[in-house]
mmCIF file of C-alpha atoms in Angstrom:
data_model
loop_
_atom_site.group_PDB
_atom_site.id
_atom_site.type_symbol
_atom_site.label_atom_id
_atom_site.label_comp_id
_atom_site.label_asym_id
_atom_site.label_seq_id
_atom_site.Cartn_x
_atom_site.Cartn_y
_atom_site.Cartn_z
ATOM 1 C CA UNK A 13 25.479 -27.635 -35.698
ATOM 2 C CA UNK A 14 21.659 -28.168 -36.223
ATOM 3 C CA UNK A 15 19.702 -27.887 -33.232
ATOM 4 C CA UNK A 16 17.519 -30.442 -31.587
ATOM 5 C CA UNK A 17 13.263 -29.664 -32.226
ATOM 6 C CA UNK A 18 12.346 -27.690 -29.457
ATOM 7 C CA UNK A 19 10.441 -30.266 -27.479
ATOM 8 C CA UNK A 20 13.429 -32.203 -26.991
ATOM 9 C CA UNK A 21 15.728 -29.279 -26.368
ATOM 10 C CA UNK A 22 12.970 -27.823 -23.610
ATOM 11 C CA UNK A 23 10.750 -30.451 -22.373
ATOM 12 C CA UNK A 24 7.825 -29.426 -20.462
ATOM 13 C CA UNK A 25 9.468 -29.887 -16.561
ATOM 14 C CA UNK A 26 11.955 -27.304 -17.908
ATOM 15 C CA UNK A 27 9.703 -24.720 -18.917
ATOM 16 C CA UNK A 28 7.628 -25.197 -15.923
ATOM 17 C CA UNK A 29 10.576 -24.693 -13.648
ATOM 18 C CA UNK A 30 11.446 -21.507 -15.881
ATOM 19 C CA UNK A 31 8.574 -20.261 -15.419
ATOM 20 C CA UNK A 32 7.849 -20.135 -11.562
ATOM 21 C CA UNK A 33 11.211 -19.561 -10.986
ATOM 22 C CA UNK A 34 13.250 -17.605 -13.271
ATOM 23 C CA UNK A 35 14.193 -14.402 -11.580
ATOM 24 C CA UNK A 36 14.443 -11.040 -13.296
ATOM 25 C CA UNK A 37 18.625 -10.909 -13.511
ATOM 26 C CA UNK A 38 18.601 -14.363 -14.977
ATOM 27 C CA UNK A 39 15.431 -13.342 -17.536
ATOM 28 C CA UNK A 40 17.496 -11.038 -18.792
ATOM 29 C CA UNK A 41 20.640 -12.328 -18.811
ATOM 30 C CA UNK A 42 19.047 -15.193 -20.936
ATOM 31 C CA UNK A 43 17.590 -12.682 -23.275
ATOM 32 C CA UNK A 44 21.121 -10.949 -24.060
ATOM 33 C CA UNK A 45 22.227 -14.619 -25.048
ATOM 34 C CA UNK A 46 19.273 -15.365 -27.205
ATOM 35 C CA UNK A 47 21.535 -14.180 -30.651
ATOM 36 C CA UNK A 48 25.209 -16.335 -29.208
ATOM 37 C CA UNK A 49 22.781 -19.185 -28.465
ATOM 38 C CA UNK A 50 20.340 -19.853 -31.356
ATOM 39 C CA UNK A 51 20.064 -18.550 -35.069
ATOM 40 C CA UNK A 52 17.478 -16.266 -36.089
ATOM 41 C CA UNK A 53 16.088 -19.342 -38.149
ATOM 42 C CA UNK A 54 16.022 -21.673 -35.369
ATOM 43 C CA UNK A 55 12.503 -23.024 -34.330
ATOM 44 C CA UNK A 56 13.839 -23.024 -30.786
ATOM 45 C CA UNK A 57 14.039 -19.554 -30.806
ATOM 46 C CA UNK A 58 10.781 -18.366 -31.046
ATOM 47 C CA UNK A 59 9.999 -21.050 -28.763
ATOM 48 C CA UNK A 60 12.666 -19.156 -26.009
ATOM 49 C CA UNK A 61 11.438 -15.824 -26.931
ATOM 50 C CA UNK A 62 7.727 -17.118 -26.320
ATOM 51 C CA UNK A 63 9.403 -18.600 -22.498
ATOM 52 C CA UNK A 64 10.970 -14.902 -21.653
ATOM 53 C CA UNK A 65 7.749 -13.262 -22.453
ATOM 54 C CA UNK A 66 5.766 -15.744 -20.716
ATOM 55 C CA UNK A 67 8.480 -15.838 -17.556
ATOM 56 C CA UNK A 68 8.536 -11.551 -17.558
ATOM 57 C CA UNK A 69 4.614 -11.847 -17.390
ATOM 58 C CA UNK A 70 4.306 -14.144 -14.825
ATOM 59 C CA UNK A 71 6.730 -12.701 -12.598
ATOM 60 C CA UNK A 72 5.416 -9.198 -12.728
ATOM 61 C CA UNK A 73 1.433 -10.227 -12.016
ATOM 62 C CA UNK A 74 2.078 -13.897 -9.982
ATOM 63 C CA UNK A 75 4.381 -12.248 -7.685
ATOM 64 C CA UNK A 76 3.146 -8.711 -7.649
ATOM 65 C CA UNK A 77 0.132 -7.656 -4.945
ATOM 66 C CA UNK A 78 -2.873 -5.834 -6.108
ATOM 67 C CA UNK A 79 -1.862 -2.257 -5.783
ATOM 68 C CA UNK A 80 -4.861 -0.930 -4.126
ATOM 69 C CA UNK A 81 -5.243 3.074 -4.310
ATOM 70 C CA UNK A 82 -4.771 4.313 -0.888
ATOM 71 C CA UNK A 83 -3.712 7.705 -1.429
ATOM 72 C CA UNK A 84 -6.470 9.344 0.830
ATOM 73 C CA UNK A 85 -7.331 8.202 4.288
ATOM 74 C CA UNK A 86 -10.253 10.139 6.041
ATOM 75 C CA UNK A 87 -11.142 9.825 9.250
ATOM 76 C CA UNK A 88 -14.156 9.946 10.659
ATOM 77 C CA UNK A 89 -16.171 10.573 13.761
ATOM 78 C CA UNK A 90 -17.832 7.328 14.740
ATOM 79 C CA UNK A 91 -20.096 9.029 17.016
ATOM 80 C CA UNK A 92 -20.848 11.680 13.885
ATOM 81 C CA UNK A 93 -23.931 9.923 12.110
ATOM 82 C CA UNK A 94 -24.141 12.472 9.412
ATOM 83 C CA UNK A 95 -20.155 12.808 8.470
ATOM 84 C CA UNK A 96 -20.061 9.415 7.859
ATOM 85 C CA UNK A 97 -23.233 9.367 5.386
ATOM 86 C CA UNK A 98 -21.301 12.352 3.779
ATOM 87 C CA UNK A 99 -18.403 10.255 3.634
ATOM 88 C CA UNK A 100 -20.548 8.171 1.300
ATOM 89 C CA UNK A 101 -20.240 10.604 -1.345
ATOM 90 C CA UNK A 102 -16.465 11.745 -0.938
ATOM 91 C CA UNK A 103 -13.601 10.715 -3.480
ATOM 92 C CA UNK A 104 -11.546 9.395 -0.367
ATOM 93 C CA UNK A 105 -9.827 5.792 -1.170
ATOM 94 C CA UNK A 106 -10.219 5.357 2.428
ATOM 95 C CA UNK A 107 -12.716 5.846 5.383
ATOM 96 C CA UNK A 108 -11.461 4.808 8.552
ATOM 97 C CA UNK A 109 -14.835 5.267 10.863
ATOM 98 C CA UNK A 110 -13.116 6.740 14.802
ATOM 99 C CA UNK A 111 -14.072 4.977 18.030
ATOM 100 C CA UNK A 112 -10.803 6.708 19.819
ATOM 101 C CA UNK A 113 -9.959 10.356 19.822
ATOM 102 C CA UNK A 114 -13.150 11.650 17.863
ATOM 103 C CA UNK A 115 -15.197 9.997 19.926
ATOM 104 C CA UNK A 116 -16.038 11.037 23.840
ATOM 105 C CA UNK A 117 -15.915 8.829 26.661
ATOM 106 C CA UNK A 118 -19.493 8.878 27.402
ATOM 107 C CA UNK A 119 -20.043 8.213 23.544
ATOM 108 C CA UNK A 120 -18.042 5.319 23.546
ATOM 109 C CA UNK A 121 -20.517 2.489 23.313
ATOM 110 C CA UNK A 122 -22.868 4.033 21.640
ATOM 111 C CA UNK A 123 -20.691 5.317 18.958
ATOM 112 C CA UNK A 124 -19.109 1.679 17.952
ATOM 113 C CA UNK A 125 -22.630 0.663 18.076
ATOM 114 C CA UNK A 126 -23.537 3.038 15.120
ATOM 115 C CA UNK A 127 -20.307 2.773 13.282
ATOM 116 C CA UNK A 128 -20.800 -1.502 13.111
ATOM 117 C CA UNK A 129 -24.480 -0.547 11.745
ATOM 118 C CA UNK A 130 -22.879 1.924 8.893
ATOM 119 C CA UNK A 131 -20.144 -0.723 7.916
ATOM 120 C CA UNK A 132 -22.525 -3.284 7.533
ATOM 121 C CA UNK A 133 -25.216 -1.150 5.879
ATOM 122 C CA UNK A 134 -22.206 -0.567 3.366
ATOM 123 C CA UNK A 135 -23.212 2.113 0.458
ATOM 124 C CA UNK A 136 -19.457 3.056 0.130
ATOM 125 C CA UNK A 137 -18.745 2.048 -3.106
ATOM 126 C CA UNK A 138 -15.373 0.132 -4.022
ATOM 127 C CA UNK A 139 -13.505 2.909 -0.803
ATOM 128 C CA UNK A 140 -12.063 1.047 1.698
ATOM 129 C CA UNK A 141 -13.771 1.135 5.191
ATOM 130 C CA UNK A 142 -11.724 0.554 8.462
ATOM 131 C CA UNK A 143 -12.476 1.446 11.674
ATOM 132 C CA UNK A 144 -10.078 2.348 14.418
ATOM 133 C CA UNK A 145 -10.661 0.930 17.592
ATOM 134 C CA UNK A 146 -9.351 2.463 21.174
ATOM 135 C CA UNK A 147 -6.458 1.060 22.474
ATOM 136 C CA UNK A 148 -6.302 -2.005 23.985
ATOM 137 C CA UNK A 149 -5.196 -0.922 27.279
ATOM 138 C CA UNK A 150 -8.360 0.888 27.874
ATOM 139 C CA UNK A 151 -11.488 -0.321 29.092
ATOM 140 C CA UNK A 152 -13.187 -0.053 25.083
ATOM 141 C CA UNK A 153 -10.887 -2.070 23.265
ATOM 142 C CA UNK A 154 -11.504 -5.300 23.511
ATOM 143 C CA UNK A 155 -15.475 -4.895 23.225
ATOM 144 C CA UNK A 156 -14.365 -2.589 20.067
ATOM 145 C CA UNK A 157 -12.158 -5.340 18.768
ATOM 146 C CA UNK A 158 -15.282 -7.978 19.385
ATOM 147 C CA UNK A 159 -18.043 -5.546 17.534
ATOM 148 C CA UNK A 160 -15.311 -5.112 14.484
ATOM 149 C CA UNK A 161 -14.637 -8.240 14.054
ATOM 150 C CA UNK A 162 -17.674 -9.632 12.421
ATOM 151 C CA UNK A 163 -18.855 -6.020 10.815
ATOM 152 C CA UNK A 164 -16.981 -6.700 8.123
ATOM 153 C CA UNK A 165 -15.170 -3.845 7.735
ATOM 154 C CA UNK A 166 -11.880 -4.367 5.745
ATOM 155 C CA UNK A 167 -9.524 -3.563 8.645
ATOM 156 C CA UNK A 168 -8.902 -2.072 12.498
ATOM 157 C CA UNK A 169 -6.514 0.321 13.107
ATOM 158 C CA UNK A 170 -5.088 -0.220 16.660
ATOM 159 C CA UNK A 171 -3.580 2.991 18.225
ATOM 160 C CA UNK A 172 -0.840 3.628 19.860
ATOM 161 C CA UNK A 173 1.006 0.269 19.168
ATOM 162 C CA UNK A 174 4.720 -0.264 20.710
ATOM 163 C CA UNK A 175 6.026 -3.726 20.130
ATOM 164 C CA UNK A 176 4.980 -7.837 20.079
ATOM 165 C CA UNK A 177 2.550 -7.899 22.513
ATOM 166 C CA UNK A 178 -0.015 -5.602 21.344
ATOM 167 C CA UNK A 179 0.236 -6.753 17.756
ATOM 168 C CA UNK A 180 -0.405 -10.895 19.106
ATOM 169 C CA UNK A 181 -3.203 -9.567 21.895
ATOM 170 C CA UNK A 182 -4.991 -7.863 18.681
ATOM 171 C CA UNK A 183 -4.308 -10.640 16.140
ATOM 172 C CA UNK A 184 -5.756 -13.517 19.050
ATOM 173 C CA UNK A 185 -8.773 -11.066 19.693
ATOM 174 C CA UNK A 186 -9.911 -10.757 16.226
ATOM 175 C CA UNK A 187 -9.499 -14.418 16.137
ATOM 176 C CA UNK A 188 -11.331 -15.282 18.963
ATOM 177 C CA UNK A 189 -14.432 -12.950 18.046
ATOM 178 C CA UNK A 190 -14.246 -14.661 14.491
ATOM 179 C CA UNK A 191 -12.786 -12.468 11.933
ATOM 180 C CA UNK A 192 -12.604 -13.697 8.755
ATOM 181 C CA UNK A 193 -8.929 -14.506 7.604
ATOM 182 C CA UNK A 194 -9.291 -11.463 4.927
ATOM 183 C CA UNK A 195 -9.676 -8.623 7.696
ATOM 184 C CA UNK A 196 -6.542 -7.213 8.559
ATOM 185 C CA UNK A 197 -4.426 -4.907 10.865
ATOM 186 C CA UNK A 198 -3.576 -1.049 10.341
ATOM 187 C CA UNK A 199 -0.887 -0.676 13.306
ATOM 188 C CA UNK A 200 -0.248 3.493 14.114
ATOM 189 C CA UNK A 201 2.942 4.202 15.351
ATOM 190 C CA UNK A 202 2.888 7.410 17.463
ATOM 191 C CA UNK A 203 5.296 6.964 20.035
ATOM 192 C CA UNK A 204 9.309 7.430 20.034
ATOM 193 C CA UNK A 205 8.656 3.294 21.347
ATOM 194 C CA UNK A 206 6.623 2.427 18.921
ATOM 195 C CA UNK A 207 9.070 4.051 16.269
ATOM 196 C CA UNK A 208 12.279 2.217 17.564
ATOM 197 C CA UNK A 209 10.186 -1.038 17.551
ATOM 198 C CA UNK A 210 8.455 -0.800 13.968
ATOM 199 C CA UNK A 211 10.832 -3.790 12.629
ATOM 200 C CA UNK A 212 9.504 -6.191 15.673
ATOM 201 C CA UNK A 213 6.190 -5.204 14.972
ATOM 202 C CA UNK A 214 6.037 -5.349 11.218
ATOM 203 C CA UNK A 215 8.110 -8.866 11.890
ATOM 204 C CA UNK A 216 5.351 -10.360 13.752
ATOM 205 C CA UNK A 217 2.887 -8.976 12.310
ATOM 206 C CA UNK A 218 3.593 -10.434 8.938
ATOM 207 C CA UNK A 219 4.385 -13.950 10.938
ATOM 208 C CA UNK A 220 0.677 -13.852 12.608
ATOM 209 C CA UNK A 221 -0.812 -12.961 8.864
ATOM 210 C CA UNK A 222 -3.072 -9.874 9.310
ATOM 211 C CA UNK A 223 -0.737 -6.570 9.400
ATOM 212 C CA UNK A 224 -1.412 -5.037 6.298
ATOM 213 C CA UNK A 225 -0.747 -1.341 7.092
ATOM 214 C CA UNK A 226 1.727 1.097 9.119
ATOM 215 C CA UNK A 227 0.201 4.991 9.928
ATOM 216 C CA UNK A 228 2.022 7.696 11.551
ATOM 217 C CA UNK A 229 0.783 9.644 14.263
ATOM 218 C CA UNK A 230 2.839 12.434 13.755
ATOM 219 C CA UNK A 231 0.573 14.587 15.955
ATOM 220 C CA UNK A 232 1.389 12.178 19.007
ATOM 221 C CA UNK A 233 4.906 11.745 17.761
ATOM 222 C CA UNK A 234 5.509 15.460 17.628
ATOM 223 C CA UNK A 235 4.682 15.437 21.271
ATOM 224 C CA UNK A 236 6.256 12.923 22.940
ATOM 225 C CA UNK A 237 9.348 14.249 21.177
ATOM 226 C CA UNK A 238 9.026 17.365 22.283
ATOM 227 C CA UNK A 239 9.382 18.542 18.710
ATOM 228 C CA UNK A 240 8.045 21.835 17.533
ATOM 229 C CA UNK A 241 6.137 21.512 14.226
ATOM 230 C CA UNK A 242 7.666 22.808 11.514
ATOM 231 C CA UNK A 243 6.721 23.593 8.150
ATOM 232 C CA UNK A 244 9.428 21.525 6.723
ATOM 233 C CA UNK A 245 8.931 18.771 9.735
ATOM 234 C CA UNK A 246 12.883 18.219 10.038
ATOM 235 C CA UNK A 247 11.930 16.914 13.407
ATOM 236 C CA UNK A 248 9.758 14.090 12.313
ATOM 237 C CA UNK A 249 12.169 13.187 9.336
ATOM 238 C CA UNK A 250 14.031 10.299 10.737
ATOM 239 C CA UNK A 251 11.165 8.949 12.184
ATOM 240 C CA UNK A 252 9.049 8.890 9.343
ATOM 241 C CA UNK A 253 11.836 7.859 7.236
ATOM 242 C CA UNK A 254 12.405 4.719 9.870
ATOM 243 C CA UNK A 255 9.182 3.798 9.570
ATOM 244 C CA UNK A 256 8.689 4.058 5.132
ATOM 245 C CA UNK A 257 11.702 1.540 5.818
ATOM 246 C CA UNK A 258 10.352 -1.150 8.087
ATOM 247 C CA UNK A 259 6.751 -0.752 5.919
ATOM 248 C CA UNK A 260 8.610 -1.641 2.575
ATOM 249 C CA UNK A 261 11.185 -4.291 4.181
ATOM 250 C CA UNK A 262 7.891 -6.491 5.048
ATOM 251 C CA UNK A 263 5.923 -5.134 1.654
ATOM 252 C CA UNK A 264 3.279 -3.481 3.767
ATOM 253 C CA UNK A 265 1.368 0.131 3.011
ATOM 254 C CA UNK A 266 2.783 3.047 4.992
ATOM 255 C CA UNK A 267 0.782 6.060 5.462
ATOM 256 C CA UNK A 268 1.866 9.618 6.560
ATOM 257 C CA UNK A 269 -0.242 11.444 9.414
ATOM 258 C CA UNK A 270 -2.692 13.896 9.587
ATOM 259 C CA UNK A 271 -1.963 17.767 8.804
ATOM 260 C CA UNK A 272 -3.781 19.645 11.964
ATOM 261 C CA UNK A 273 -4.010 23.010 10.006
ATOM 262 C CA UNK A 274 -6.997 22.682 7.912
ATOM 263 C CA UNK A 275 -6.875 26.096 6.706
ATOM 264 C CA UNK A 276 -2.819 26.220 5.737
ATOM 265 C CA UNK A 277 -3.735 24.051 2.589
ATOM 266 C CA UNK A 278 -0.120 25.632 0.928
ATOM 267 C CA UNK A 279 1.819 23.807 3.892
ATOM 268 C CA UNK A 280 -0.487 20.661 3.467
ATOM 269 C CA UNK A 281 0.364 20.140 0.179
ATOM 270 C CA UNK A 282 4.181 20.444 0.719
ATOM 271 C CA UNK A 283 3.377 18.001 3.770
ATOM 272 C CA UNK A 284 2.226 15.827 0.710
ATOM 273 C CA UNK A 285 4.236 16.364 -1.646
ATOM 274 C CA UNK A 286 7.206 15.576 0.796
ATOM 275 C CA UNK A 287 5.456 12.451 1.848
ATOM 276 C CA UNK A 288 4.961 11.186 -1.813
ATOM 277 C CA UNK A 289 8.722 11.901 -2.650
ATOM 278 C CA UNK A 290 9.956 9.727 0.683
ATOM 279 C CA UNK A 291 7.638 6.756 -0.699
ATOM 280 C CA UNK A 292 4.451 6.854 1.390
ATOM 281 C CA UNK A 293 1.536 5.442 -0.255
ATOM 282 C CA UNK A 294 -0.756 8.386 0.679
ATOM 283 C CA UNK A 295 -2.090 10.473 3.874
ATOM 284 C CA UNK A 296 -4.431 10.202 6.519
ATOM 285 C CA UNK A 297 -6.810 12.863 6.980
ATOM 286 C CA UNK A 298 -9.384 15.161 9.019
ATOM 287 C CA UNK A 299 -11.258 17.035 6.643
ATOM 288 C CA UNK A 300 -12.804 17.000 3.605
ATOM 289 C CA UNK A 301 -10.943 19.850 2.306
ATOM 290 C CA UNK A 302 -7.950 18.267 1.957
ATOM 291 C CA UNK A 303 -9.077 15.424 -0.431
ATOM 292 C CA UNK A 304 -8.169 17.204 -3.901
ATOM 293 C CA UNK A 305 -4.621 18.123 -3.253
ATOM 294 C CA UNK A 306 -3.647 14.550 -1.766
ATOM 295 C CA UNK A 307 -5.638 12.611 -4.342
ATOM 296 C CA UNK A 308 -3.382 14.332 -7.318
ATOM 297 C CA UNK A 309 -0.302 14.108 -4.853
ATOM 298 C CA UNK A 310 -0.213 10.910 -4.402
ATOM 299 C CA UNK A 311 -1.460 9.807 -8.022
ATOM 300 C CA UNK A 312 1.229 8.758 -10.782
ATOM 301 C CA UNK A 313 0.974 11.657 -13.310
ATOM 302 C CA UNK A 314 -0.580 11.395 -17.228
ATOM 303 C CA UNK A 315 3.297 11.662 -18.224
ATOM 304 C CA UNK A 316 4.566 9.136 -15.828
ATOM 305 C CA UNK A 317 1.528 6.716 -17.136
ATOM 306 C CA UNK A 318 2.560 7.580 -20.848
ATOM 307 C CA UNK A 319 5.537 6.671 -19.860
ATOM 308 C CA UNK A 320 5.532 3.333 -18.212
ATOM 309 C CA UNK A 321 3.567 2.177 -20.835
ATOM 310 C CA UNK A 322 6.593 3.237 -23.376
ATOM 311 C CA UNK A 323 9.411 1.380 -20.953
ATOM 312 C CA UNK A 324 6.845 -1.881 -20.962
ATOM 313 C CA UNK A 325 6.585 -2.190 -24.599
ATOM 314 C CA UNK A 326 9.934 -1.126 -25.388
ATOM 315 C CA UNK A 327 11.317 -3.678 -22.984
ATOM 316 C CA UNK A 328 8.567 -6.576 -24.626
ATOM 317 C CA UNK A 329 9.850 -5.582 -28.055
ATOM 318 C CA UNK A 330 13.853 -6.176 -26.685
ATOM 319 C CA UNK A 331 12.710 -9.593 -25.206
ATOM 320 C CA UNK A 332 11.162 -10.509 -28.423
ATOM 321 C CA UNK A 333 13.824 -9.265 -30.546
ATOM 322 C CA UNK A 334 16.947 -10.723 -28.804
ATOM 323 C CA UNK A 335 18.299 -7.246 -27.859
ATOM 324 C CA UNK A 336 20.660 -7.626 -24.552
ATOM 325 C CA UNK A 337 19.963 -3.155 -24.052
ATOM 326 C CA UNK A 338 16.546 -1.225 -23.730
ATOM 327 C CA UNK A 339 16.866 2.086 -24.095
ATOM 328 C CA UNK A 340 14.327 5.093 -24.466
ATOM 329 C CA UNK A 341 14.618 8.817 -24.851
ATOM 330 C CA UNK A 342 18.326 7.669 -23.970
ATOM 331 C CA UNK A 343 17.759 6.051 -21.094
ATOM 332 C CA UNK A 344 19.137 2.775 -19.758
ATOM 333 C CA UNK A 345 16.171 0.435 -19.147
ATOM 334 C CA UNK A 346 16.490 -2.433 -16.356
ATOM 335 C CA UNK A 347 13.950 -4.811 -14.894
ATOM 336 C CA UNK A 348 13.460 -2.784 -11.788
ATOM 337 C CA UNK A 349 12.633 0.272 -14.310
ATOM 338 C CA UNK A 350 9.803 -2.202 -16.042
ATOM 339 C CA UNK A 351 8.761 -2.956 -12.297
ATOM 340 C CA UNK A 352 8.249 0.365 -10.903
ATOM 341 C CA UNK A 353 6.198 0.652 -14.750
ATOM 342 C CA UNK A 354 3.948 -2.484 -14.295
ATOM 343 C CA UNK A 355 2.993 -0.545 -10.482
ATOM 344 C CA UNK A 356 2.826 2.189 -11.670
ATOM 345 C CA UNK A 357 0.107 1.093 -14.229
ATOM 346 C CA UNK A 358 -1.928 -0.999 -11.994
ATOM 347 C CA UNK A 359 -2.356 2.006 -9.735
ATOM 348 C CA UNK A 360 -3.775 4.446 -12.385
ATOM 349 C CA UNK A 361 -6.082 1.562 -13.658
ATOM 350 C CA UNK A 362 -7.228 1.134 -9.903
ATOM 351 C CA UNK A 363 -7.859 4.760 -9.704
ATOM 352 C CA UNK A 364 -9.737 5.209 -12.570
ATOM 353 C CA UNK A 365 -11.776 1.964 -11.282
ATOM 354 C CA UNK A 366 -12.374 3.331 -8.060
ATOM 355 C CA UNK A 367 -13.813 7.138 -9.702
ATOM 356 C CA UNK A 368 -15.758 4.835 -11.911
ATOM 357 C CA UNK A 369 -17.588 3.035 -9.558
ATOM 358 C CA UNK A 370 -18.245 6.261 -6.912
ATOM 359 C CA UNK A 371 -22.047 7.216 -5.911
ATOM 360 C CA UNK A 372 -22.783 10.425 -7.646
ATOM 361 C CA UNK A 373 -21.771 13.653 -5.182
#
């Protein structure tokens, strides 16, 4: 029978409601029934296909965080004046500026004093600059915590971390030297403790507001295991596997550790490439050296770019059209296919931002 005008069958409350809260399933459950429900003639219809498009759109960038290229992680000396203008000029993502183990005890103070005057100098183009403080249980971190606070560095990495306590003593210290709301926490886990107690600490930490950020310390790790290291890590597997876990159960960044060997740059890449296959965002670092081969591991590809973009408009074209199946080069397409594209998409366009915009070498 004739359908109503489309204001009347959808009034606006209805496509508001759609809009915010139309999950994926549903979106496209709805778009297999566009043909049973209205003819190809009907005014509704375009008006429906217009409210998928709209709903896929808003659900993919509205619900979606900014997918921030942090695929190398260099550390460096805070006590090490010229690394760190060096550092300046380096195609790391990240610079995370070392008050604890690159730094002696006698160099302490005067170290996090240089380091504060670097971050706020700035000169690092759109990279990322944290700076890791010493732990709290030692007589540095606090004062570290204080100085970081208002440097306005994007983040503190906090060593060493094994449950609650540390993760509430570091949130009420950067509030109580007035950090802004936007800085936020990079916990390490290094410790078979810390490892069994990830999902308490990434629980909290998302409750308190500022954990943005999970590393591994496999160097530590390897130790207090016992472990030998390995070229194929086996030992470190279920930890680092634990850990990618707890990171993407709270949405958080997880980052592998550091690859001691600066010379064995054929076992640092499989390092990488093994790290990029489990899920891990990228890899911290300790030398310059190994910038090249983590940048490209940890990069989507030029075919797996070409490709998202084919699974995005080949699923906007089945929206549009009515069709209930997407397929391409034979291959089932499903939302969580078209997610994984959208990421994949704002990653390479960060990238290519983020070489854009570095200082000339």
């Amino acid at each position: 029978r004739p359908l109503s005008p489309p204001q009347k069958l959808f009034p606006a409350p209805f496509f508001n409601m759609i809009a915010l809260r139309l999950p994926y399933r549903l979106s496209g459950a709805l778009a297999r029934s566009v043909p049973a429900v209205l003819t190809p003639s009907s005014p509704a219809r375009a008006q429906f296909t217009n409210l998928l498009v709209a709903c896929r759109q808003l659900t993919t960038t509205a619900t979606t965080p900014t997918h921030r290229p942090r695929r190398s992680v260099l550390y460096m000396p805070g006590s090490n004046a010229k690394a760190i203008n060096k550092a300046k000029t380096l195609p790391a993502d990240v610079i995370i500026m070392d008050l604890e183990d690159a730094v002696a005890p006698d160099s302490k103070v005067s170290a996090r004093q240089q380091v504060v005057k670097f971050v706020q100098e700035g000169g690092f183009g759109l990279r990322e600059v944290a700076v890791r403080a010493n732990g709290l249980d030692t007589q540095w971190g606090e004062e570290d915590i204080a100085a970081i606070a208002k440097s306005g560095a994007a983040a503190v990495a906090l060593p060493k971390v094994e449950g609650r306590a540390q993760v509430e003593e570091a949130h009420r210290l950067l509030s109580k030297y007035g950090a802004p709301p936007d800085m936020k926490l990079w916990c390490m886990i290094e410790t078979p403790l810390g490892v069994l107690r990830t999902e308490e600490i990434c629980v909290v930490g998302k409750e308190l507001g500022r954990l943005e950020a999970l590393i591994m310390g496999t160097s530590d790790l390897t130790k207090e295991l016992r472990a030998v290291h390995t070229p194929c890590r086996h030992p470190l597997l279920p930890s680092l596997q634990h850990v990618l876990l707890c990171a993407r159960a709270s949405s958080l960044v997880a980052l592998d550790g550091v690859h001691l060997n600066i010379k064995d740059l054929d076992e640092f890449a499989k390092h990488c490439q093994q790290a990029m296959e489990m899920g891990y965002d990228g890899k911290t670092l300790i030398h310059p050296s190994q910038l090249e081969i983590t940048n490209k591991t940890f990069a989507p590809s030029a075919v797996q770019v070409e490709f998202s973009q084919r699974v995005i408009e080949a699923h906007a074209k089945a929206i549009e059209t009515g069709s209930g199946v997407v397929l391409l080069d034979g291959k089932l397409i499903e939302n969580l296919h078209v997610d994984e594209a959208h990421r994949i998409i704002q990653v390479d366009a960060a990238i290519k931002a983020l070489q854009a915009a570095a200082p000339p070498s």
